[in-house]
PDB file of C-alpha atoms and ligand atoms in Angstrom:
ATOM      1  CA  MET A   1      34.716 -26.050  30.474  1.00 53.00           C
ATOM      2  CA  SER A   2      33.813 -27.489  27.076  1.00 57.00           C
ATOM      3  CA  GLY A   3      37.225 -29.231  27.140  1.00 59.00           C
ATOM      4  CA  TYR A   4      36.190 -31.055  30.340  1.00 57.00           C
ATOM      5  CA  LEU A   5      32.843 -32.008  28.805  1.00 56.00           C
ATOM      6  CA  THR A   6      34.539 -33.472  25.760  1.00 61.00           C
ATOM      7  CA  TYR A   7      36.926 -35.371  28.066  1.00 60.00           C
ATOM      8  CA  PHE A   8      34.005 -36.846  30.061  1.00 59.00           C
ATOM      9  CA  ASN A   9      32.082 -37.723  26.907  1.00 64.00           C
ATOM     10  CA  TYR A  10      35.188 -39.506  25.640  1.00 62.00           C
ATOM     11  CA  LEU A  11      35.469 -41.372  28.985  1.00 65.00           C
ATOM     12  CA  ASP A  12      31.791 -42.318  28.892  1.00 80.00           C
ATOM     13  CA  LEU A  13      32.205 -43.763  25.438  1.00 81.00           C
ATOM     14  CA  LEU A  14      35.254 -45.758  26.537  1.00 84.00           C
ATOM     15  CA  THR A  15      33.429 -47.014  29.649  1.00 87.00           C
ATOM     16  CA  PHE A  16      30.486 -48.022  27.493  1.00 86.00           C
ATOM     17  CA  VAL A  17      32.723 -49.946  25.067  1.00 88.00           C
ATOM     18  CA  ASP A  18      34.568 -51.462  28.044  1.00 88.00           C
ATOM     19  CA  ILE A  19      31.325 -52.723  29.633  1.00 90.00           C
ATOM     20  CA  LEU A  20      30.069 -53.976  26.270  1.00 91.00           C
ATOM     21  CA  ILE A  21      33.224 -56.064  25.702  1.00 92.00           C
ATOM     22  CA  VAL A  22      33.113 -57.512  29.241  1.00 92.00           C
ATOM     23  CA  ALA A  23      29.397 -58.373  28.841  1.00 92.00           C
ATOM     24  CA  PHE A  24      30.117 -60.061  25.485  1.00 91.00           C
ATOM     25  CA  VAL A  25      33.003 -62.106  26.967  1.00 88.00           C
ATOM     26  CA  ILE A  26      30.845 -63.190  29.952  1.00 87.00           C
ATOM     27  CA  TYR A  27      27.998 -64.134  27.582  1.00 86.00           C
ATOM     28  CA  LYS A  28      30.322 -66.211  25.372  1.00 80.00           C
ATOM     29  CA  PHE A  29      31.902 -67.796  28.445  1.00 80.00           C
ATOM     30  CA  LEU A  30      28.477 -68.844  29.767  1.00 79.00           C
ATOM     31  CA  LEU A  31      27.575 -70.301  26.345  1.00 73.00           C
ATOM     32  CA  LEU A  32      30.875 -72.197  26.351  1.00 70.00           C
ATOM     33  CA  ILE A  33      30.289 -73.840  29.743  1.00 70.00           C
ATOM     34  CA  LYS A  34      26.514 -74.316  29.402  1.00 63.00           C
ATOM     35  CA  GLY A  35      25.633 -77.942  30.160  1.00 57.00           C
ATOM     36  CA  THR A  36      29.166 -78.910  31.228  1.00 63.00           C
ATOM     37  CA  ARG A  37      30.583 -79.866  34.621  1.00 66.00           C
ATOM     38  CA  ALA A  38      31.913 -76.310  34.883  1.00 73.00           C
ATOM     39  CA  VAL A  39      28.388 -75.094  35.761  1.00 76.00           C
ATOM     40  CA  GLN A  40      28.443 -77.153  38.983  1.00 77.00           C
ATOM     41  CA  LEU A  41      31.927 -75.810  39.634  1.00 80.00           C
ATOM     42  CA  LEU A  42      30.760 -72.207  39.247  1.00 83.00           C
ATOM     43  CA  LYS A  43      27.901 -72.843  41.698  1.00 85.00           C
ATOM     44  CA  GLY A  44      30.378 -74.328  44.198  1.00 87.00           C
ATOM     45  CA  LEU A  45      32.711 -71.345  43.774  1.00 88.00           C
ATOM     46  CA  ALA A  46      29.805 -68.935  44.295  1.00 90.00           C
ATOM     47  CA  VAL A  47      28.968 -70.672  47.607  1.00 91.00           C
ATOM     48  CA  LEU A  48      32.619 -70.406  48.680  1.00 91.00           C
ATOM     49  CA  VAL A  49      32.777 -66.693  47.769  1.00 92.00           C
ATOM     50  CA  ILE A  50      29.638 -66.011  49.816  1.00 93.00           C
ATOM     51  CA  ALA A  51      30.988 -68.073  52.753  1.00 93.00           C
ATOM     52  CA  SER A  52      34.331 -66.205  52.592  1.00 91.00           C
ATOM     53  CA  SER A  53      32.600 -62.794  52.554  1.00 92.00           C
ATOM     54  CA  VAL A  54      30.273 -63.708  55.447  1.00 92.00           C
ATOM     55  CA  SER A  55      33.090 -65.148  57.570  1.00 91.00           C
ATOM     56  CA  SER A  56      35.341 -62.120  57.050  1.00 90.00           C
ATOM     57  CA  TRP A  57      32.395 -59.724  57.678  1.00 92.00           C
ATOM     58  CA  PHE A  58      31.711 -61.390  61.070  1.00 92.00           C
ATOM     59  CA  HIS A  59      35.454 -61.878  61.823  1.00 89.00           C
ATOM     60  CA  LEU A  60      35.116 -65.661  62.135  1.00 90.00           C
ATOM     61  CA  SER A  61      38.867 -66.210  62.064  1.00 90.00           C
ATOM     62  CA  THR A  62      38.962 -70.037  62.078  1.00 91.00           C
ATOM     63  CA  ILE A  63      36.464 -70.366  59.228  1.00 91.00           C
ATOM     64  CA  ASN A  64      38.292 -67.587  57.425  1.00 89.00           C
ATOM     65  CA  TRP A  65      41.618 -69.393  57.765  1.00 92.00           C
ATOM     66  CA  LEU A  66      40.059 -72.645  56.553  1.00 92.00           C
ATOM     67  CA  LEU A  67      38.481 -70.956  53.510  1.00 92.00           C
ATOM     68  CA  ASP A  68      41.765 -69.224  52.673  1.00 90.00           C
ATOM     69  CA  LYS A  69      43.517 -72.593  52.591  1.00 92.00           C
ATOM     70  CA  THR A  70      40.648 -74.017  50.487  1.00 91.00           C
ATOM     71  CA  TRP A  71      41.169 -71.267  47.860  1.00 90.00           C
ATOM     72  CA  THR A  72      44.863 -72.104  47.640  1.00 90.00           C
ATOM     73  CA  ALA A  73      44.151 -75.837  47.264  1.00 91.00           C
ATOM     74  CA  LEU A  74      41.480 -75.094  44.623  1.00 90.00           C
ATOM     75  CA  ALA A  75      43.866 -72.937  42.599  1.00 89.00           C
ATOM     76  CA  VAL A  76      46.109 -75.991  42.219  1.00 89.00           C
ATOM     77  CA  ALA A  77      43.413 -78.682  41.918  1.00 88.00           C
ATOM     78  CA  LEU A  78      40.975 -77.028  39.485  1.00 86.00           C
ATOM     79  CA  PRO A  79      43.208 -76.894  36.389  1.00 86.00           C
ATOM     80  CA  VAL A  80      44.012 -80.579  36.934  1.00 85.00           C
ATOM     81  CA  VAL A  81      40.407 -81.728  37.477  1.00 80.00           C
ATOM     82  CA  PHE A  82      38.993 -79.573  34.675  1.00 78.00           C
ATOM     83  CA  GLN A  83      41.828 -80.140  32.209  1.00 78.00           C
ATOM     84  CA  PRO A  84      39.522 -81.566  29.477  1.00 71.00           C
ATOM     85  CA  GLU A  85      37.090 -78.641  29.710  1.00 71.00           C
ATOM     86  CA  LEU A  86      39.903 -76.078  29.761  1.00 77.00           C
ATOM     87  CA  ARG A  87      41.568 -77.715  26.786  1.00 76.00           C
ATOM     88  CA  ARG A  88      38.313 -77.719  24.823  1.00 70.00           C
ATOM     89  CA  ALA A  89      37.603 -74.098  25.676  1.00 73.00           C
ATOM     90  CA  LEU A  90      41.102 -72.976  24.684  1.00 77.00           C
ATOM     91  CA  GLU A  91      40.905 -74.952  21.456  1.00 72.00           C
ATOM     92  CA  GLN A  92      37.559 -73.355  20.670  1.00 68.00           C
ATOM     93  CA  ILE A  93      38.978 -69.886  21.311  1.00 72.00           C
ATOM     94  CA  GLY A  94      42.036 -70.766  19.185  1.00 70.00           C
ATOM     95  CA  ARG A  95      39.807 -71.907  16.321  1.00 62.00           C
ATOM     96  CA  GLY A  96      37.902 -68.655  16.462  1.00 61.00           C
ATOM     97  CA  GLY A  97      34.735 -70.462  17.606  1.00 55.00           C
ATOM     98  CA  PHE A  98      34.553 -68.037  20.531  1.00 59.00           C
ATOM     99  CA  PHE A  99      33.728 -65.276  18.096  1.00 57.00           C
ATOM    100  CA  GLY A 100      31.272 -67.371  16.121  1.00 51.00           C
ATOM    101  CA  LYS A 101      33.436 -68.269  13.115  1.00 47.00           C
ATOM    102  CA  TYR A 102      32.956 -71.754  11.693  1.00 43.00           C
ATOM    103  CA  SER A 103      34.235 -73.488   8.611  1.00 48.00           C
ATOM    104  CA  ARG A 104      31.784 -75.062   6.202  1.00 52.00           C
ATOM    105  CA  ARG A 105      32.293 -78.352   4.434  1.00 52.00           C
ATOM    106  CA  ALA A 106      31.239 -78.976   0.895  1.00 70.00           C
ATOM    107  CA  ASP A 107      27.551 -79.926   1.004  1.00 78.00           C
ATOM    108  CA  GLU A 108      27.962 -82.739  -1.474  1.00 81.00           C
ATOM    109  CA  GLU A 109      30.702 -84.443   0.553  1.00 85.00           C
ATOM    110  CA  VAL A 110      28.724 -84.165   3.793  1.00 89.00           C
ATOM    111  CA  ARG A 111      25.532 -85.519   2.215  1.00 90.00           C
ATOM    112  CA  HIS A 112      27.406 -88.533   0.856  1.00 92.00           C
ATOM    113  CA  LEU A 113      29.162 -89.115   4.180  1.00 93.00           C
ATOM    114  CA  ALA A 114      25.977 -88.890   6.256  1.00 95.00           C
ATOM    115  CA  HIS A 115      24.131 -91.194   3.837  1.00 96.00           C
ATOM    116  CA  GLN A 116      26.804 -93.912   3.870  1.00 97.00           C
ATOM    117  CA  VAL A 117      27.229 -93.763   7.653  1.00 97.00           C
ATOM    118  CA  ALA A 118      23.477 -93.915   8.272  1.00 97.00           C
ATOM    119  CA  LEU A 119      23.186 -96.923   5.932  1.00 97.00           C
ATOM    120  CA  ALA A 120      26.026 -98.715   7.712  1.00 97.00           C
ATOM    121  CA  ALA A 121      24.795 -97.869  11.224  1.00 97.00           C
ATOM    122  CA  ASP A 122      21.294 -99.078  10.392  1.00 97.00           C
ATOM    123  CA  SER A 123      22.560-102.372   8.997  1.00 97.00           C
ATOM    124  CA  LEU A 124      24.941-102.915  11.957  1.00 97.00           C
ATOM    125  CA  ALA A 125      22.179-102.100  14.463  1.00 97.00           C
ATOM    126  CA  ARG A 126      19.788-104.606  12.843  1.00 96.00           C
ATOM    127  CA  ARG A 127      22.470-107.295  13.089  1.00 96.00           C
ATOM    128  CA  ARG A 128      23.357-106.258  16.692  1.00 96.00           C
ATOM    129  CA  VAL A 129      26.944-105.487  15.738  1.00 97.00           C
ATOM    130  CA  GLY A 130      28.590-102.843  17.946  1.00 97.00           C
ATOM    131  CA  ALA A 131      30.370 -99.886  16.328  1.00 97.00           C
ATOM    132  CA  LEU A 132      31.931 -96.561  17.251  1.00 98.00           C
ATOM    133  CA  LEU A 133      32.540 -93.920  14.579  1.00 98.00           C
ATOM    134  CA  VAL A 134      34.156 -90.601  15.410  1.00 97.00           C
ATOM    135  CA  PHE A 135      34.013 -87.625  13.043  1.00 96.00           C
ATOM    136  CA  ALA A 136      36.880 -85.187  13.439  1.00 92.00           C
ATOM    137  CA  ARG A 137      35.924 -81.569  12.900  1.00 87.00           C
ATOM    138  CA  GLU A 138      38.291 -78.697  13.707  1.00 79.00           C
ATOM    139  CA  THR A 139      40.250 -80.687  16.327  1.00 79.00           C
ATOM    140  CA  GLY A 140      42.468 -83.040  14.328  1.00 78.00           C
ATOM    141  CA  LEU A 141      42.371 -86.112  16.668  1.00 88.00           C
ATOM    142  CA  GLN A 142      45.767 -87.061  15.223  1.00 87.00           C
ATOM    143  CA  GLU A 143      47.045 -88.449  18.549  1.00 87.00           C
ATOM    144  CA  TYR A 144      44.207 -91.023  18.492  1.00 92.00           C
ATOM    145  CA  VAL A 145      44.692 -91.820  14.806  1.00 92.00           C
ATOM    146  CA  GLU A 146      48.370 -92.567  15.546  1.00 90.00           C
ATOM    147  CA  LYS A 147      47.383 -95.116  18.187  1.00 89.00           C
ATOM    148  CA  GLY A 148      45.049 -96.982  15.842  1.00 95.00           C
ATOM    149  CA  VAL A 149      45.500 -98.823  12.562  1.00 97.00           C
ATOM    150  CA  LYS A 150      45.832 -96.281   9.741  1.00 95.00           C
ATOM    151  CA  LEU A 151      43.540 -96.843   6.772  1.00 95.00           C
ATOM    152  CA  ASP A 152      42.934 -93.696   4.721  1.00 92.00           C
ATOM    153  CA  ALA A 153      39.957 -95.253   2.921  1.00 95.00           C
ATOM    154  CA  LEU A 154      37.027 -93.469   1.303  1.00 94.00           C
ATOM    155  CA  VAL A 155      33.940 -93.758   3.536  1.00 96.00           C
ATOM    156  CA  SER A 156      31.364 -96.268   2.322  1.00 96.00           C
ATOM    157  CA  ALA A 157      28.710 -98.322   4.067  1.00 97.00           C
ATOM    158  CA  GLU A 158      30.461-101.512   2.936  1.00 97.00           C
ATOM    159  CA  ILE A 159      33.843-100.561   4.418  1.00 97.00           C
ATOM    160  CA  ILE A 160      32.283 -99.461   7.724  1.00 97.00           C
ATOM    161  CA  GLY A 161      30.389-102.764   7.834  1.00 97.00           C
ATOM    162  CA  SER A 162      33.524-104.806   7.284  1.00 96.00           C
ATOM    163  CA  ILE A 163      35.585-102.833   9.844  1.00 97.00           C
ATOM    164  CA  PHE A 164      33.131-103.664  12.613  1.00 97.00           C
ATOM    165  CA  GLU A 165      32.478-107.249  11.543  1.00 96.00           C
ATOM    166  CA  PRO A 166      32.875-109.322  14.733  1.00 94.00           C
ATOM    167  CA  ASN A 167      36.037-111.378  15.145  1.00 91.00           C
ATOM    168  CA  THR A 168      38.009-109.353  12.620  1.00 94.00           C
ATOM    169  CA  PRO A 169      41.222-107.511  13.587  1.00 92.00           C
ATOM    170  CA  LEU A 170      39.778-103.963  13.338  1.00 94.00           C
ATOM    171  CA  HIS A 171      36.383-104.356  14.986  1.00 94.00           C
ATOM    172  CA  ASP A 172      37.557-103.419  18.503  1.00 94.00           C
ATOM    173  CA  GLY A 173      37.805 -99.708  19.244  1.00 96.00           C
ATOM    174  CA  ALA A 174      36.785 -96.674  17.225  1.00 97.00           C
ATOM    175  CA  ALA A 175      37.045 -95.715  13.575  1.00 98.00           C
ATOM    176  CA  ILE A 176      38.078 -92.086  13.106  1.00 97.00           C
ATOM    177  CA  ILE A 177      36.755 -90.260  10.052  1.00 96.00           C
ATOM    178  CA  LYS A 178      38.404 -87.127   8.729  1.00 92.00           C
ATOM    179  CA  GLY A 179      36.667 -85.372   5.888  1.00 88.00           C
ATOM    180  CA  ASN A 180      35.271 -88.162   3.708  1.00 89.00           C
ATOM    181  CA  ARG A 181      38.008 -90.679   4.576  1.00 94.00           C
ATOM    182  CA  ILE A 182      38.368 -93.233   7.346  1.00 96.00           C
ATOM    183  CA  ALA A 183      41.724 -92.183   8.792  1.00 95.00           C
ATOM    184  CA  ALA A 184      42.112 -95.141  11.155  1.00 96.00           C
ATOM    185  CA  ALA A 185      40.286 -97.965  12.906  1.00 97.00           C
ATOM    186  CA  ALA A 186      40.806 -99.824  16.196  1.00 97.00           C
ATOM    187  CA  CYS A 187      41.555 -96.511  17.900  1.00 97.00           C
ATOM    188  CA  TYR A 188      41.561 -96.292  21.674  1.00 96.00           C
ATOM    189  CA  LEU A 189      39.743 -93.216  22.980  1.00 96.00           C
ATOM    190  CA  PRO A 190      39.659 -91.563  26.406  1.00 94.00           C
ATOM    191  CA  LEU A 191      36.684 -92.605  28.528  1.00 95.00           C
ATOM    192  CA  THR A 192      34.414 -89.987  30.050  1.00 92.00           C
ATOM    193  CA  GLU A 193      34.850 -89.376  33.749  1.00 84.00           C
ATOM    194  CA  ASN A 194      31.399 -87.874  34.109  1.00 86.00           C
ATOM    195  CA  PRO A 195      30.291 -89.051  37.567  1.00 85.00           C
ATOM    196  CA  PHE A 196      26.605 -88.443  36.787  1.00 85.00           C
ATOM    197  CA  LEU A 197      26.486 -90.877  33.874  1.00 87.00           C
ATOM    198  CA  SER A 198      24.070 -93.816  34.089  1.00 87.00           C
ATOM    199  CA  ARG A 199      25.663 -97.191  34.787  1.00 86.00           C
ATOM    200  CA  ASP A 200      23.791 -98.522  31.750  1.00 87.00           C
ATOM    201  CA  PHE A 201      26.461 -97.007  29.525  1.00 91.00           C
ATOM    202  CA  GLY A 202      29.369 -99.372  28.936  1.00 93.00           C
ATOM    203  CA  THR A 203      32.849 -98.517  27.681  1.00 96.00           C
ATOM    204  CA  ARG A 204      31.875 -98.023  24.026  1.00 97.00           C
ATOM    205  CA  HIS A 205      29.449 -95.247  24.939  1.00 97.00           C
ATOM    206  CA  ARG A 206      31.840 -93.867  27.566  1.00 97.00           C
ATOM    207  CA  ALA A 207      34.595 -93.639  24.937  1.00 97.00           C
ATOM    208  CA  ALA A 208      32.229 -91.738  22.602  1.00 97.00           C
ATOM    209  CA  LEU A 209      31.315 -89.343  25.407  1.00 96.00           C
ATOM    210  CA  GLY A 210      34.982 -88.984  26.432  1.00 95.00           C
ATOM    211  CA  ILE A 211      36.293 -87.999  22.988  1.00 95.00           C
ATOM    212  CA  THR A 212      33.464 -85.514  22.426  1.00 94.00           C
ATOM    213  CA  GLU A 213      34.139 -83.914  25.813  1.00 90.00           C
ATOM    214  CA  GLN A 214      37.782 -83.419  24.935  1.00 88.00           C
ATOM    215  CA  SER A 215      37.291 -82.229  21.365  1.00 88.00           C
ATOM    216  CA  ASP A 216      34.642 -80.851  19.015  1.00 87.00           C
ATOM    217  CA  ALA A 217      34.232 -84.293  17.387  1.00 92.00           C
ATOM    218  CA  VAL A 218      30.851 -85.931  16.797  1.00 95.00           C
ATOM    219  CA  ALA A 219      30.436 -89.667  17.404  1.00 97.00           C
ATOM    220  CA  VAL A 220      27.961 -92.283  16.257  1.00 98.00           C
ATOM    221  CA  VAL A 221      27.591 -95.366  18.445  1.00 98.00           C
ATOM    222  CA  VAL A 222      25.808 -98.583  17.555  1.00 97.00           C
ATOM    223  CA  SER A 223      25.052-100.615  20.635  1.00 96.00           C
ATOM    224  CA  GLU A 224      25.822-104.295  20.347  1.00 95.00           C
ATOM    225  CA  GLU A 225      23.516-105.231  23.220  1.00 92.00           C
ATOM    226  CA  ARG A 226      20.417-103.225  22.312  1.00 92.00           C
ATOM    227  CA  GLY A 227      20.934-102.435  18.643  1.00 93.00           C
ATOM    228  CA  VAL A 228      20.334 -98.755  19.427  1.00 96.00           C
ATOM    229  CA  ILE A 229      22.019 -95.974  17.416  1.00 97.00           C
ATOM    230  CA  SER A 230      23.224 -92.878  19.313  1.00 97.00           C
ATOM    231  CA  LEU A 231      24.678 -89.545  18.289  1.00 96.00           C
ATOM    232  CA  VAL A 232      27.147 -87.984  20.703  1.00 96.00           C
ATOM    233  CA  GLN A 233      28.530 -84.458  20.823  1.00 93.00           C
ATOM    234  CA  GLY A 234      29.995 -82.220  23.538  1.00 90.00           C
ATOM    235  CA  GLY A 235      29.725 -84.992  26.148  1.00 90.00           C
ATOM    236  CA  LYS A 236      25.989 -85.376  25.517  1.00 92.00           C
ATOM    237  CA  ILE A 237      24.180 -88.295  23.950  1.00 94.00           C
ATOM    238  CA  LEU A 238      20.965 -88.638  21.940  1.00 93.00           C
ATOM    239  CA  GLN A 239      19.714 -92.193  21.541  1.00 94.00           C
ATOM    240  CA  GLY A 240      17.301 -94.122  19.393  1.00 93.00           C
ATOM    241  CA  PHE A 241      18.035 -92.916  15.857  1.00 94.00           C
ATOM    242  CA  GLY A 242      16.568 -94.510  12.755  1.00 94.00           C
ATOM    243  CA  ARG A 243      18.427 -94.364   9.445  1.00 95.00           C
ATOM    244  CA  THR A 244      16.716 -91.243   8.073  1.00 95.00           C
ATOM    245  CA  ASP A 245      16.946 -89.246  11.315  1.00 95.00           C
ATOM    246  CA  LEU A 246      20.605 -90.127  11.734  1.00 96.00           C
ATOM    247  CA  GLU A 247      21.416 -89.139   8.161  1.00 96.00           C
ATOM    248  CA  LYS A 248      19.715 -85.780   8.579  1.00 94.00           C
ATOM    249  CA  MET A 249      21.117 -84.937  11.997  1.00 93.00           C
ATOM    250  CA  LEU A 250      24.646 -86.104  11.230  1.00 94.00           C
ATOM    251  CA  GLY A 251      24.526 -84.035   8.029  1.00 92.00           C
ATOM    252  CA  ASP A 252      23.504 -80.993  10.087  1.00 89.00           C
ATOM    253  CA  PHE A 253      26.318 -81.533  12.565  1.00 88.00           C
ATOM    254  CA  LEU A 254      29.012 -81.987   9.975  1.00 88.00           C
ATOM    255  CA  SER A 255      27.962 -79.271   7.553  1.00 83.00           C
ATOM    256  CA  GLN A 256      27.563 -76.603  10.212  1.00 57.00           C
ATOM    257  CA  GLY A 257      31.065 -77.343  11.475  1.00 48.00           C
ATOM    258  CA  GLY A 258      30.348 -76.837  15.172  1.00 47.00           C
ATOM    259  CA  LYS A 259      27.173 -74.753  15.223  1.00 53.00           C
ATOM    260  CA  ALA A 260      24.760 -77.633  15.818  1.00 58.00           C
ATOM    261  CA  VAL A 261      24.800 -78.806  19.428  1.00 60.00           C
ATOM    262  CA  ILE A 262      23.041 -81.414  21.490  1.00 60.00           C
ATOM    263  CA  SER A 263      21.510 -79.480  24.373  1.00 57.00           C
TER     264      SER A 263
HETATM  265  N1  ATP B   1      38.541 -96.663  25.215  1.00 74.20           N
HETATM  266  C1  ATP B   1      37.920 -97.181  24.169  1.00 74.20           C
HETATM  267  N2  ATP B   1      38.047 -96.618  22.952  1.00 74.20           N
HETATM  268  C2  ATP B   1      37.397 -97.124  21.880  1.00 74.20           C
HETATM  269  N3  ATP B   1      36.599 -98.192  21.930  1.00 74.20           N
HETATM  270  C3  ATP B   1      36.430 -98.803  23.117  1.00 74.20           C
HETATM  271  C4  ATP B   1      37.077 -98.340  24.285  1.00 74.20           C
HETATM  272  N4  ATP B   1      36.714 -99.120  25.316  1.00 74.20           N
HETATM  273  C5  ATP B   1      35.886-100.054  24.808  1.00 74.20           C
HETATM  274  N5  ATP B   1      35.700 -99.873  23.491  1.00 74.20           N
HETATM  275  C6  ATP B   1      34.863-100.678  22.594  1.00 74.20           C
HETATM  276  O1  ATP B   1      33.698-101.013  23.288  1.00 74.20           O
HETATM  277  C7  ATP B   1      33.548-102.422  23.304  1.00 74.20           C
HETATM  278  C8  ATP B   1      32.949-102.850  24.620  1.00 74.20           C
HETATM  279  O2  ATP B   1      31.731-102.271  24.708  1.00 74.20           O
HETATM  280  P1  ATP B   1      30.823-102.391  26.034  1.00 74.20           P
HETATM  281  O3  ATP B   1      29.939-103.568  25.899  1.00 74.20           O
HETATM  282  O4  ATP B   1      31.637-102.240  27.253  1.00 74.20           O
HETATM  283  O5  ATP B   1      30.091-101.008  25.841  1.00 74.20           O
HETATM  284  P2  ATP B   1      28.574-100.565  25.785  1.00 74.20           P
HETATM  285  O6  ATP B   1      28.637 -99.071  25.851  1.00 74.20           O
HETATM  286  O7  ATP B   1      27.757-101.326  26.771  1.00 74.20           O
HETATM  287  O8  ATP B   1      28.151-100.914  24.320  1.00 74.20           O
HETATM  288  P3  ATP B   1      27.238-102.114  23.763  1.00 74.20           P
HETATM  289  O9  ATP B   1      25.824-101.677  23.981  1.00 74.20           O
HETATM  290  O10 ATP B   1      27.637-102.140  22.339  1.00 74.20           O
HETATM  291  O11 ATP B   1      27.607-103.362  24.524  1.00 74.20           O
HETATM  292  C9  ATP B   1      34.930-102.966  23.138  1.00 74.20           C
HETATM  293  O12 ATP B   1      34.888-104.242  22.541  1.00 74.20           O
HETATM  294  C10 ATP B   1      35.583-101.956  22.240  1.00 74.20           C
HETATM  295  O13 ATP B   1      35.319-102.246  20.875  1.00 74.20           O
END
């Protein structure tokens, strides 16, 4: 009898651990997709699941058949449509971000970087010169660096200013910064396909949103038209930064290596 009790106690413990792990994975999954297009997708899937259950409960064979076919089509279409989100999620899991592990950059380097970038962005914004700076974090962005003009120059406000000087060869496209060096300029980035985005955003802002949707990079955009400075991360944009705010927030983003998020 006591043998059985021990067996059941052992099972209970395993079940408890099992449920705990599943709850943790669901929690992390929800954090991962929070604020992304995947939330709308989940809502759509929930509606389909309910419709499928109701139609099979009431034996509505035509609706049932139609929903069955829809599931098959979705199984093929979803990985294609949500490729950027899936890629980002898998990269995050691969980096260990799923379990809350982040690398930290040397404080000194980040402070210098944020200061120089904020100085440059402020000066460009005052002169209404457009700019797009992308800061690589754990995702290397090497494929975009390869497509641009390689520089490997130490970040300084002066160099950023001269890269984006109008009518110069490097001013078009994005500058990609890795660590405290400008890896390349004139880089072509993927544009966001977010259908809910305001039409006010042109291609510069769409490129910043696109690259941050597909990677963990952070981007700073200076608008040529309005002279507004924006910070972009995870496909979300915060606008209207002054020099000091930008320096502080960019420093937070880069030193916490992925923990800071725009929500
Ligand atoms: N795919 C891309 N990758 C990187 N940079 C791009 C890309 N597409 C456009 N750009 C940059 O954006 C510039 C055009 O900006 P556009 O006016 O369309 O954007 P915007 O978001 O309205 O910004 P602004 O307020 O500065 O005008 C181009 O000259 C180029 O430098």
